[in-house]
PDB file of C-alpha atoms in Angstrom:
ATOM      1  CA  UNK W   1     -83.646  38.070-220.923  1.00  0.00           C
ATOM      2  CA  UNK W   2     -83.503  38.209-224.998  1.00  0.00           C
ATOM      3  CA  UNK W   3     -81.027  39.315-226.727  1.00  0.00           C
ATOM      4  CA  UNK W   4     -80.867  39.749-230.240  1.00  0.00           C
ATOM      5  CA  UNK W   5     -77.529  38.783-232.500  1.00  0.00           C
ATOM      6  CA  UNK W   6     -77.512  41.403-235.025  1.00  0.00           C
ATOM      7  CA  UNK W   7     -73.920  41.056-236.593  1.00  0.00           C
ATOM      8  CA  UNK W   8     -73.336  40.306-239.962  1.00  0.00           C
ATOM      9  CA  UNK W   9     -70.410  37.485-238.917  1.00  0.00           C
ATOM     10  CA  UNK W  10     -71.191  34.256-237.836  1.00  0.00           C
ATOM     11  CA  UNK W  11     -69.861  33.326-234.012  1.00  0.00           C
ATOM     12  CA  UNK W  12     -69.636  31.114-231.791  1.00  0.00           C
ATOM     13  CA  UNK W  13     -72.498  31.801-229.496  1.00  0.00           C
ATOM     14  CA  UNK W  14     -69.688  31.208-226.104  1.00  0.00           C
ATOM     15  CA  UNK W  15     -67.937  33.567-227.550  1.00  0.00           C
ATOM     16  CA  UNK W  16     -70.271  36.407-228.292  1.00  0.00           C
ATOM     17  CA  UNK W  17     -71.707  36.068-224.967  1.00  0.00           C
ATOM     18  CA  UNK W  18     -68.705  36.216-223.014  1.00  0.00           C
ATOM     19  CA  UNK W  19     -67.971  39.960-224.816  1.00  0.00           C
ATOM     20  CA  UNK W  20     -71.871  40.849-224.671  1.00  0.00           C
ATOM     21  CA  UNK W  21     -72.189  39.794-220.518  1.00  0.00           C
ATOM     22  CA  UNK W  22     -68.880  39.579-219.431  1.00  0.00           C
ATOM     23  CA  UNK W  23     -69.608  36.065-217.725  1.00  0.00           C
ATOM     24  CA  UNK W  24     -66.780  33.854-218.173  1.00  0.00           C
ATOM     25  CA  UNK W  25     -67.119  30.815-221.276  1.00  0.00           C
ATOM     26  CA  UNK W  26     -67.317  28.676-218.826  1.00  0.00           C
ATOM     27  CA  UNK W  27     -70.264  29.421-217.341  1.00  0.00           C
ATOM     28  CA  UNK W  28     -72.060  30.099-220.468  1.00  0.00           C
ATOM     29  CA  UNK W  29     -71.193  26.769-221.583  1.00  0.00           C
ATOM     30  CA  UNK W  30     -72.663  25.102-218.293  1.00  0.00           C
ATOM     31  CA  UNK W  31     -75.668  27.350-218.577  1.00  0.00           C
ATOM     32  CA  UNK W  32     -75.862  26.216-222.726  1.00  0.00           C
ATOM     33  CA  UNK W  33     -75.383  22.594-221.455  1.00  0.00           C
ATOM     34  CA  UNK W  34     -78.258  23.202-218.508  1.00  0.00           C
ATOM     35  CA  UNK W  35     -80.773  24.445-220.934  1.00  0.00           C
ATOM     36  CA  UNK W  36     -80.542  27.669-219.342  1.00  0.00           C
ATOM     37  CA  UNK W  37     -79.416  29.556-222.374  1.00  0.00           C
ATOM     38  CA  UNK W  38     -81.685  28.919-226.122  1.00  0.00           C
ATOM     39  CA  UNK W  39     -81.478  30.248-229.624  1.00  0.00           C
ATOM     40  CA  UNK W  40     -84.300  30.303-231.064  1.00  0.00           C
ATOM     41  CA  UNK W  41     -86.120  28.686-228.326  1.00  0.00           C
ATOM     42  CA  UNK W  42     -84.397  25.562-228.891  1.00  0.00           C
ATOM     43  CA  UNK W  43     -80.897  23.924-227.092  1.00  0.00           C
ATOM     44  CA  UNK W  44     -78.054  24.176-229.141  1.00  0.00           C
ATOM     45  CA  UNK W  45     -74.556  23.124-228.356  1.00  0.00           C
ATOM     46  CA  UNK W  46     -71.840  26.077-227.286  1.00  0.00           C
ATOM     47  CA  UNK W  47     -70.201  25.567-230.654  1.00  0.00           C
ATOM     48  CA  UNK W  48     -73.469  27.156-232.404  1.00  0.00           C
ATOM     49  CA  UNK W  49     -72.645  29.872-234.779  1.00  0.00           C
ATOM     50  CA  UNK W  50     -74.643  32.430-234.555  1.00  0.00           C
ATOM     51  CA  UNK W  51     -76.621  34.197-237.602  1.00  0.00           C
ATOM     52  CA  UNK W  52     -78.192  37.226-238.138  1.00  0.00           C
ATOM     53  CA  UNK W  53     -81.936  37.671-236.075  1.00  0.00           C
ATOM     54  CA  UNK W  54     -80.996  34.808-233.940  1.00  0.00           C
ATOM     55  CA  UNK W  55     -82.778  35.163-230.701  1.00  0.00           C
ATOM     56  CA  UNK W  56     -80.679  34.155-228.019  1.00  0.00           C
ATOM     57  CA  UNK W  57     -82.945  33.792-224.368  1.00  0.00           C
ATOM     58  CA  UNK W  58     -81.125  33.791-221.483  1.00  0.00           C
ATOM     59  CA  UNK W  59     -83.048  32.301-218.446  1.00  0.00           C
ATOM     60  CA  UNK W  60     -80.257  33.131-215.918  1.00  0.00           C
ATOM     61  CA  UNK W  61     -80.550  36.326-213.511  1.00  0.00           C
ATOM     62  CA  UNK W  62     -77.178  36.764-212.265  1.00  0.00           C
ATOM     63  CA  UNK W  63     -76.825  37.870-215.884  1.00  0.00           C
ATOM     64  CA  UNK W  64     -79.523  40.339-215.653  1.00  0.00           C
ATOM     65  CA  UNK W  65     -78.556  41.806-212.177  1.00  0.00           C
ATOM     66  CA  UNK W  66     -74.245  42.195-212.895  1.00  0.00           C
ATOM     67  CA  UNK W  67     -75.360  44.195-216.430  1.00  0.00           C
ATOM     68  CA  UNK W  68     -78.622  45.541-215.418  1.00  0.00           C
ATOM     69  CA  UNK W  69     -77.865  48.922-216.837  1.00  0.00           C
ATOM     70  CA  UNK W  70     -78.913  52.033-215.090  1.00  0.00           C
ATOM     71  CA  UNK W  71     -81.282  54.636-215.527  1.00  0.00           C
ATOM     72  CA  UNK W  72     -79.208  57.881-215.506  1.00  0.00           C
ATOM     73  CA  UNK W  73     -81.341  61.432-215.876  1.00  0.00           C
ATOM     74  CA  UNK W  74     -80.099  63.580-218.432  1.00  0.00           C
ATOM     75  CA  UNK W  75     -81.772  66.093-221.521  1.00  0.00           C
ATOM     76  CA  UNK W  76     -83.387  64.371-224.128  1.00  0.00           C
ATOM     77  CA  UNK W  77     -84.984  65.869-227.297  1.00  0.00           C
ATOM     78  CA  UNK W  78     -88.407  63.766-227.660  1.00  0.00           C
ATOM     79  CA  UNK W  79     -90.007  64.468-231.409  1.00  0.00           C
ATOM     80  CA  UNK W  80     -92.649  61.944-230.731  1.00  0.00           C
ATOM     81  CA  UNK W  81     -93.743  59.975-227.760  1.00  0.00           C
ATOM     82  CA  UNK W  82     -97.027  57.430-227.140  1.00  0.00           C
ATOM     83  CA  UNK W  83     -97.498  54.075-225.041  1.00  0.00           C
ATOM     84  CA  UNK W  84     -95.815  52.486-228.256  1.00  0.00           C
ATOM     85  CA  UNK W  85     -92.775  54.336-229.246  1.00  0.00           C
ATOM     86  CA  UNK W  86     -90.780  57.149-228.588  1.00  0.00           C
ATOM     87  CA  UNK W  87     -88.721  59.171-231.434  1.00  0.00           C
ATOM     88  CA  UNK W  88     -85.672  61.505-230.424  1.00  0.00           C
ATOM     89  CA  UNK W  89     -83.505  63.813-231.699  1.00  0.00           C
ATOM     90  CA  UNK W  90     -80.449  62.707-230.760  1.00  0.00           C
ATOM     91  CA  UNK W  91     -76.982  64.930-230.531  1.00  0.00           C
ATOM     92  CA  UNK W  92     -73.947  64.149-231.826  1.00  0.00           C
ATOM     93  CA  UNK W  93     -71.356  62.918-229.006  1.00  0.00           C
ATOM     94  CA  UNK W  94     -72.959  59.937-227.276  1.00  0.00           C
ATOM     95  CA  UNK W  95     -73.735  56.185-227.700  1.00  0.00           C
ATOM     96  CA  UNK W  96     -76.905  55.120-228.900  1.00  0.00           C
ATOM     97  CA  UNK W  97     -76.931  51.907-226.376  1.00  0.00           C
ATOM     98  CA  UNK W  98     -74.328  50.685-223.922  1.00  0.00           C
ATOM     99  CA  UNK W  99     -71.665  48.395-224.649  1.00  0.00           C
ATOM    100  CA  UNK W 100     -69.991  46.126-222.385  1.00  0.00           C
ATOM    101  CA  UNK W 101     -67.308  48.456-221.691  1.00  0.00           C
ATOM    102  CA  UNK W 102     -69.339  51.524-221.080  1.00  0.00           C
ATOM    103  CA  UNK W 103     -72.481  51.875-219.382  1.00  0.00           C
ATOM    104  CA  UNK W 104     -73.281  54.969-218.185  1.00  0.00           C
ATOM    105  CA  UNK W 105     -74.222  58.469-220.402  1.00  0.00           C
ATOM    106  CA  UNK W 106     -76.146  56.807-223.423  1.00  0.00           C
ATOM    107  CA  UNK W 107     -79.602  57.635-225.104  1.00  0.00           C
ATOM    108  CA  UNK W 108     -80.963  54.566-223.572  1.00  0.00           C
ATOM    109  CA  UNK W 109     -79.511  54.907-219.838  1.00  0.00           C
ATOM    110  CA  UNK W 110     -81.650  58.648-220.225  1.00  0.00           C
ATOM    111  CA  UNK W 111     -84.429  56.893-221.879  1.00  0.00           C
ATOM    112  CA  UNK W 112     -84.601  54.657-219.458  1.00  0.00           C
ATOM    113  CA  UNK W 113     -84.707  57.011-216.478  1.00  0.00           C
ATOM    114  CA  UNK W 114     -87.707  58.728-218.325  1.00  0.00           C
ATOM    115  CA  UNK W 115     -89.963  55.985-219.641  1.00  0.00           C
ATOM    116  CA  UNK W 116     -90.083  51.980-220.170  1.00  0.00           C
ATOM    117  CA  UNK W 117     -88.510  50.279-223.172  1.00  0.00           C
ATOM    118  CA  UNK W 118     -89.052  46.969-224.695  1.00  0.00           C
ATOM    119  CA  UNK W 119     -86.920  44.598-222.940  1.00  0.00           C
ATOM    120  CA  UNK W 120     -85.887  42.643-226.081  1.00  0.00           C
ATOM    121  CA  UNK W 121     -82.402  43.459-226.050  1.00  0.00           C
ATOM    122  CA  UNK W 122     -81.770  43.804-222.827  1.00  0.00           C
ATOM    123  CA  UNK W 123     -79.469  44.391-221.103  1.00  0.00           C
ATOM    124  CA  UNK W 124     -77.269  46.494-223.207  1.00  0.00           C
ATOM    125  CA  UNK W 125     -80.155  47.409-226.163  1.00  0.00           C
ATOM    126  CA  UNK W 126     -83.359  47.220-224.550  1.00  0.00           C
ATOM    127  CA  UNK W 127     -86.010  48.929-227.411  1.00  0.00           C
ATOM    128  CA  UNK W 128     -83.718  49.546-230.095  1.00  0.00           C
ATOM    129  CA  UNK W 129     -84.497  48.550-233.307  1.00  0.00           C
ATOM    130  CA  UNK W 130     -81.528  50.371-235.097  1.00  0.00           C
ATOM    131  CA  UNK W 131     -78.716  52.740-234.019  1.00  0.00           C
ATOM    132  CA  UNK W 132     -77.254  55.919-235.000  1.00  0.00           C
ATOM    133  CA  UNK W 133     -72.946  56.306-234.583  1.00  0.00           C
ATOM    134  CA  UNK W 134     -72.119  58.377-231.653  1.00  0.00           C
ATOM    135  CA  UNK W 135     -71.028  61.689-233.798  1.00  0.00           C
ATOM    136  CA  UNK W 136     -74.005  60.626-236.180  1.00  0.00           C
ATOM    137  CA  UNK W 137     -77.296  63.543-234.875  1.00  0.00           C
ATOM    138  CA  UNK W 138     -80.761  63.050-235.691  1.00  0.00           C
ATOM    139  CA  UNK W 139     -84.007  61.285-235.643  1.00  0.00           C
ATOM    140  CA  UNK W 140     -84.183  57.296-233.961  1.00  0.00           C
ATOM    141  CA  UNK W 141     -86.804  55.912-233.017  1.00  0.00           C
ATOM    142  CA  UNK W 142     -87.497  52.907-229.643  1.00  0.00           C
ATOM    143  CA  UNK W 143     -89.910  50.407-229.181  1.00  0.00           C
ATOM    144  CA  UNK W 144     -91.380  50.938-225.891  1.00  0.00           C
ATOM    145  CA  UNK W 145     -93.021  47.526-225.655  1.00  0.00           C
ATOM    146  CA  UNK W 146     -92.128  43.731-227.376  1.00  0.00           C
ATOM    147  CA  UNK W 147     -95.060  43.915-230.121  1.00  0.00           C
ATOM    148  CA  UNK W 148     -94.200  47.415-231.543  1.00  0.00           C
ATOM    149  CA  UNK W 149     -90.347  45.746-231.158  1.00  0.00           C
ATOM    150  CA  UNK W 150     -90.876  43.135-233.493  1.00  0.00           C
ATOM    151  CA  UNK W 151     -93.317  45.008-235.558  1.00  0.00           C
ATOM    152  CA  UNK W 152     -90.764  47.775-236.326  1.00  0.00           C
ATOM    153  CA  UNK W 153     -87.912  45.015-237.132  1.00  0.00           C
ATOM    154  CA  UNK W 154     -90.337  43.819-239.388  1.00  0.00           C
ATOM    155  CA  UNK W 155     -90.597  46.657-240.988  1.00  0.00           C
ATOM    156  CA  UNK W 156     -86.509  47.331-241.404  1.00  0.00           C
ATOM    157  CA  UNK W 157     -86.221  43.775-242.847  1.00  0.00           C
ATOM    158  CA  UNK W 158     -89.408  44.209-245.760  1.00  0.00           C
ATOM    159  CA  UNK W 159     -87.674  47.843-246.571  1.00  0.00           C
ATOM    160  CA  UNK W 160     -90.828  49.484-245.182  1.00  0.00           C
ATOM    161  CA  UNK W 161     -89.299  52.061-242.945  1.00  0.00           C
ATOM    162  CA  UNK W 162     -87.935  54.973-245.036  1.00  0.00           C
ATOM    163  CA  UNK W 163     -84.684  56.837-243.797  1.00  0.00           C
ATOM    164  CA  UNK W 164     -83.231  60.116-245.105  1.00  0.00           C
ATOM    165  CA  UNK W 165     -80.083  62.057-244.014  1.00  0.00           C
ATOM    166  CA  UNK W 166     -77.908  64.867-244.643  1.00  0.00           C
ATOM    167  CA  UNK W 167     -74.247  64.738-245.108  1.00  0.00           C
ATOM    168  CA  UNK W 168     -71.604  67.417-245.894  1.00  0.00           C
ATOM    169  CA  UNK W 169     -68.682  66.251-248.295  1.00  0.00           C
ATOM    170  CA  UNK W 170     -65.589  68.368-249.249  1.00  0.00           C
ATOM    171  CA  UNK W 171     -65.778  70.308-252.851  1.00  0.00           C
ATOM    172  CA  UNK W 172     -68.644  69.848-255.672  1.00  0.00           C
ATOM    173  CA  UNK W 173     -70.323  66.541-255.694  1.00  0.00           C
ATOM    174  CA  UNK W 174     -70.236  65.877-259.897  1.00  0.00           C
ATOM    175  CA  UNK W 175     -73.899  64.366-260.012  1.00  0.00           C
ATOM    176  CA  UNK W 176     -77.310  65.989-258.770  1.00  0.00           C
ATOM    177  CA  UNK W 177     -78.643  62.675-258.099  1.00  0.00           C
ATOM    178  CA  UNK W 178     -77.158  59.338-258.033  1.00  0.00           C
ATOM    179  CA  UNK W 179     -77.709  55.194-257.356  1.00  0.00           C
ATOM    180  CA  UNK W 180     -74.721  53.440-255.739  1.00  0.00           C
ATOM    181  CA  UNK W 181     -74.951  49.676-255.549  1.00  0.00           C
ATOM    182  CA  UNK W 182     -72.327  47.101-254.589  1.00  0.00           C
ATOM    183  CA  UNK W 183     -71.670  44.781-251.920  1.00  0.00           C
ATOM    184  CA  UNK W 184     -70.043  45.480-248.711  1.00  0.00           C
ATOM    185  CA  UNK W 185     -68.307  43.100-246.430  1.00  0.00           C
ATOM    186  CA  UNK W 186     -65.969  43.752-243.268  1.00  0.00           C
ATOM    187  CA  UNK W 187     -62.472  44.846-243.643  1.00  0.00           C
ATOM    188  CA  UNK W 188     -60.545  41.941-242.083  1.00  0.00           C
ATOM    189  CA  UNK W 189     -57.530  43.999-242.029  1.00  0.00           C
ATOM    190  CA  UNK W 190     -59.756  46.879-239.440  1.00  0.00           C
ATOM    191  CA  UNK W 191     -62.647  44.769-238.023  1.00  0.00           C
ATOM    192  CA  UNK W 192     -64.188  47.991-237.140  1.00  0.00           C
ATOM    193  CA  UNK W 193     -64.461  49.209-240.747  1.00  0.00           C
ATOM    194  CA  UNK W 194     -66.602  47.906-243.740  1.00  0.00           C
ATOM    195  CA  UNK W 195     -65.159  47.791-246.887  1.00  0.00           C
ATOM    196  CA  UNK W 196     -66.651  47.179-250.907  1.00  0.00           C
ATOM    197  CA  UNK W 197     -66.666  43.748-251.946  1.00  0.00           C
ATOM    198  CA  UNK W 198     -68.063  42.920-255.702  1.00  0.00           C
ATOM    199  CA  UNK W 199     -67.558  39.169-255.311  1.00  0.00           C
ATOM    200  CA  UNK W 200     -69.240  38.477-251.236  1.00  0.00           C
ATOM    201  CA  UNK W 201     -70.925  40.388-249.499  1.00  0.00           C
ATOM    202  CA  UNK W 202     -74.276  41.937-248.598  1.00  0.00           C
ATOM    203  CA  UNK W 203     -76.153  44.169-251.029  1.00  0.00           C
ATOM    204  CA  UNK W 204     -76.022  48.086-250.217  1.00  0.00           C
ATOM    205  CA  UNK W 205     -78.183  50.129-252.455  1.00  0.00           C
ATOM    206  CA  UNK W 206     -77.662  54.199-251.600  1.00  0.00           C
ATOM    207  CA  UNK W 207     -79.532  56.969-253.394  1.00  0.00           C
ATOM    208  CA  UNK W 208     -77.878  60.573-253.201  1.00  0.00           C
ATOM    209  CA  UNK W 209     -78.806  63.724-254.459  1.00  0.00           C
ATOM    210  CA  UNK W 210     -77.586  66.997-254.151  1.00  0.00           C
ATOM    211  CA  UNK W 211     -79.670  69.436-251.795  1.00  0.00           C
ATOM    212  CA  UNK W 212     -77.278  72.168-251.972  1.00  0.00           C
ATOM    213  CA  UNK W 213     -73.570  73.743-253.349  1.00  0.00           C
ATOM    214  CA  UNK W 214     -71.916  75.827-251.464  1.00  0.00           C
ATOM    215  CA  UNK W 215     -68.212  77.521-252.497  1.00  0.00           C
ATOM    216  CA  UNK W 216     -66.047  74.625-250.961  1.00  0.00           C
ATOM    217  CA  UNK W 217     -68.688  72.022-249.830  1.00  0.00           C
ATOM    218  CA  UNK W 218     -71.845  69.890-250.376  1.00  0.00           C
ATOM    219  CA  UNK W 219     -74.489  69.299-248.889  1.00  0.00           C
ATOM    220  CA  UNK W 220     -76.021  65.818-249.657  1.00  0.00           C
ATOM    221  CA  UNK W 221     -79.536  63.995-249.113  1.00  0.00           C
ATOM    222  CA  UNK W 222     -79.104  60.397-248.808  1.00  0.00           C
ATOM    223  CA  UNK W 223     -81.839  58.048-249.260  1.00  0.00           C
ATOM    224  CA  UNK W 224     -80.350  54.363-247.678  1.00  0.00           C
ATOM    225  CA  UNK W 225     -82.553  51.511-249.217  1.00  0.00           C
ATOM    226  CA  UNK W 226     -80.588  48.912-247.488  1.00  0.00           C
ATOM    227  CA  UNK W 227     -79.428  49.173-243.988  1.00  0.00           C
ATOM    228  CA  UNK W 228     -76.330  48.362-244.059  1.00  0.00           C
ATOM    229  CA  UNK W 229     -73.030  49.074-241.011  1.00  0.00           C
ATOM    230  CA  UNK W 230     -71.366  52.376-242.362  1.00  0.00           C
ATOM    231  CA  UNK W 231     -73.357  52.431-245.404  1.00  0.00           C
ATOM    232  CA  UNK W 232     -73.567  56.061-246.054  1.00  0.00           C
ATOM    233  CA  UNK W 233     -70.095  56.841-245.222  1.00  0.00           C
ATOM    234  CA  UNK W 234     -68.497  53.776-247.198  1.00  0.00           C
ATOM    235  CA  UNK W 235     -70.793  55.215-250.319  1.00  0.00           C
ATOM    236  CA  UNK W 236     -69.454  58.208-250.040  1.00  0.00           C
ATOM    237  CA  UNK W 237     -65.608  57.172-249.162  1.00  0.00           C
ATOM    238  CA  UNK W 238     -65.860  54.934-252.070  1.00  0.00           C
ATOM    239  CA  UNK W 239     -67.128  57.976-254.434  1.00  0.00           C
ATOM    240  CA  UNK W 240     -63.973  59.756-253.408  1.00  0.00           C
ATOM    241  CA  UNK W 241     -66.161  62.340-251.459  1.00  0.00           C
ATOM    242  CA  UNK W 242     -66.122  61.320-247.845  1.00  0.00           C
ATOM    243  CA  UNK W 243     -68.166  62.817-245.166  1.00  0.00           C
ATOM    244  CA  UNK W 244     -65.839  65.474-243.734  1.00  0.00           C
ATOM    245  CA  UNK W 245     -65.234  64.856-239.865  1.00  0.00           C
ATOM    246  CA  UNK W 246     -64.838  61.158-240.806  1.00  0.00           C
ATOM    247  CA  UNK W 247     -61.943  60.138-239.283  1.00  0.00           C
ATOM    248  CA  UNK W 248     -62.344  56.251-239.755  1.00  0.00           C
ATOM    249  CA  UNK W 249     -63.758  56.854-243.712  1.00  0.00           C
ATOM    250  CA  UNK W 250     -61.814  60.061-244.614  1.00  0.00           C
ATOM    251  CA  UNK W 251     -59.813  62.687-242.625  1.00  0.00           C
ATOM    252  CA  UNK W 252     -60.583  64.990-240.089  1.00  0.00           C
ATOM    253  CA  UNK W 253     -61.687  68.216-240.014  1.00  0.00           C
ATOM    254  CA  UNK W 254     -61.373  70.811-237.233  1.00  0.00           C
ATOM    255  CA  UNK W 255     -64.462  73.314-238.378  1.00  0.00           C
ATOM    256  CA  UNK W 256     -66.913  70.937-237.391  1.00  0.00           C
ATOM    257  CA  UNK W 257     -65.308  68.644-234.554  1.00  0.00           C
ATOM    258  CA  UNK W 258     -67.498  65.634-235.957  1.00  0.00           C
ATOM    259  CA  UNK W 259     -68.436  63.529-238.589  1.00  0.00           C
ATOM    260  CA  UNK W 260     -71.326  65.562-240.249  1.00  0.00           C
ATOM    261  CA  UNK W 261     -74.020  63.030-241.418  1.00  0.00           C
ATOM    262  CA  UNK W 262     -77.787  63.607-240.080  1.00  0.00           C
ATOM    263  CA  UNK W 263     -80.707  61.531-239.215  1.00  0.00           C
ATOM    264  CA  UNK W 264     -83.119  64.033-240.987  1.00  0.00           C
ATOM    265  CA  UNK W 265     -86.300  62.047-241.635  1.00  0.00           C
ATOM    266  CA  UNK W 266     -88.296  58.634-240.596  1.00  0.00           C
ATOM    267  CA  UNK W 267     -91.576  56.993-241.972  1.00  0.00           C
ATOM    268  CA  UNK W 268     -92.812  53.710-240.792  1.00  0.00           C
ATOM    269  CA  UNK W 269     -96.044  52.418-240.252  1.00  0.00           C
ATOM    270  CA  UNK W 270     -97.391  52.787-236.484  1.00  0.00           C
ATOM    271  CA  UNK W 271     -97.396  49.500-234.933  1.00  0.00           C
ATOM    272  CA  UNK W 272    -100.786  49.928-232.861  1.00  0.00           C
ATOM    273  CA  UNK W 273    -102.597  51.949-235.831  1.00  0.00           C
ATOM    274  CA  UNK W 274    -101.247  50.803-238.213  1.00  0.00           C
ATOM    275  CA  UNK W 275    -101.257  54.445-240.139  1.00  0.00           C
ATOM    276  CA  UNK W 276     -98.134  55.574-241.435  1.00  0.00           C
ATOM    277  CA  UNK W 277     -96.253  58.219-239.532  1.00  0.00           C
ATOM    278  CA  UNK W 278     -93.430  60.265-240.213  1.00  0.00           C
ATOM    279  CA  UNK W 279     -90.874  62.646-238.464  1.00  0.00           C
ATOM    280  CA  UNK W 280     -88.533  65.302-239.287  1.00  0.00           C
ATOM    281  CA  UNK W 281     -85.244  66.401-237.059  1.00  0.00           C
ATOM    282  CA  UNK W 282     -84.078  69.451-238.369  1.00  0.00           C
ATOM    283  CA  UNK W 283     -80.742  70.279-239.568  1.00  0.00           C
ATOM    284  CA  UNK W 284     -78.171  70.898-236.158  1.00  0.00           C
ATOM    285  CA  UNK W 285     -76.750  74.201-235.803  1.00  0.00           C
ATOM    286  CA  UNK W 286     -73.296  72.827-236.179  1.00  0.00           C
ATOM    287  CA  UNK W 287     -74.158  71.874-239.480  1.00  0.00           C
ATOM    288  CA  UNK W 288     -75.716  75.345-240.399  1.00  0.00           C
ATOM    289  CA  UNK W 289     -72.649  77.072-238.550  1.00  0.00           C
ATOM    290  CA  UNK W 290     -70.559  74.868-240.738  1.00  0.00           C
ATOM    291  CA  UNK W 291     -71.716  76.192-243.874  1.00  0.00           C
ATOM    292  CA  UNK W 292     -71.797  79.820-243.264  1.00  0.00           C
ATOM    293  CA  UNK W 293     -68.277  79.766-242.175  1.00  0.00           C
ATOM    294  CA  UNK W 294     -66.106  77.035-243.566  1.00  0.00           C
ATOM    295  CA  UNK W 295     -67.007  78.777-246.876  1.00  0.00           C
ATOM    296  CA  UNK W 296     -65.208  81.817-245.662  1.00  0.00           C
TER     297      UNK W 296
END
């Protein structure tokens, strides 16, 4: 079993382990000290901090069977589908992946009951190259086997892969189009929250521009060059316009029931022929319901 560590922190590898499998330190650090458990493909001591991209390989199957997650069947909105890849539409209201502390009713336990996935990232993120936030809809796309896994991460980490989404903010967004840059880093006060850092940091580079005004609200494109956690809702937070419906960001607001931000477009190059695709979702009808009436 691989596992990817994709966190921006460095951690003790016991330690991340214990919260990612739920085995006990313990045992990690016997399996660490039996070889059983490599970063990298080479032994490393339990007090290893982890970095970003690490590749952690577990060779222990009473790992694999206690978090073996399930294949569940349930509706899913497939854009795009070949031996390669599969790109959804996904709604707003579930988990990309599974966590350790839930496991059942996620895009990947329906994928799962529907097709094959890579198993890099197994058990909890098997095929998933990046994630969308539970009340974040739209277009993501899986890596159904390991070469078109590392082929797309590839293509995340040179910038290749292009994103766009749509966003609704409260009153008249001041600029048509705008660059944000600065650094974020995470809020050690909320460990769940990002927050903007000009002195440490990793670089987050945003592009926004103004699709549409509307009496009381806007409706935003947003271009993220980097990749960053919470990118497009810090931006916007930090611009004093914050995506309505986010509670953790901004405040909440009971027209929409959600945070309204949109995975509207993906391009990437196709990992078996190597043309470059790209596919739409649509804006969501809450979204479209949104505008019509919370302008009334």
């Amino acid at each position: 079993m691989d596992v990817i560590y994709s966190g921006e922190d460095k951690i003790r590898i016991d330690k991340f382990l214990k919260e990612k499998t739920g085995i006990s330190r313990e045992r990690i650090k016997k399996l660490i000290e039996e070889g059983k458990i490599l970063v990298n493909n080479k032994k490393i001591e339990p007090s290893y901090l982890l970095k970003e991209n690490d590749i952690i390989k577990i060779i222990e199957e009473e790992i694999k069977s206690q978090n073996e997650i399930k294949p569940e069947k349930g509706e899913i909105d497939i854009i795009y589908e070949d031996e390669s890849i599969i790109v959804v539409n996904k709604p707003a209201g579930i988990l990309t992946h599974p966590t350790h502390y839930i496991k059942t009713g996620t895009l990947i336990n329906f994928l799962l009951y529907h097709t094959k996935l890579s198993n890099i990232g197994a058990p909890y993120r098997p095929g998933v190259v990046h994630r969308l936030d539970k009340e974040t809809s739209g277009i993501i796309v899986f890596a159904k086997d390991n070469f078109s896994y590392w082929s797309l991460i590839e293509q995340f980490k040179n910038r290749i892969i292009k994103k766009e989404y749509y966003a609704i903010v409260e009153g008249k967004f001041p600029e048509k189009k705008k660059i944000v840059e600065f650094k974020v880093f995470p809020d050690k006060e909320n460990p769940t929250k990002m927050k903007v850092h000009f002195l440490k940091g990793k670089d987050a580079l945003t592009e926004i521009e103004v699709e549409k005004y509307s009496e009381n609200y806007t409706l935003l494109k947003i271009k993220p060059i980097t990749g960053r956690t919470h990118q497009i809702r810090l931006t916007l937070s930090y611009l004093g316009y914050p995506i309505i419906g986010d509670e953790k960001y901004g405040r909440k607001n009971n027209l929409i029931g959600r945070m309204a931000l949109h995975s509207y477009r993906i391009s990437f190059i196709h990992p078996k022929h190597k043309k470059n695709v790209e596919f739409f979702a649509s804006l969501p009808e809450d979204f479209l319901i949104f505008l019509t009436d919370g302008n009334k």
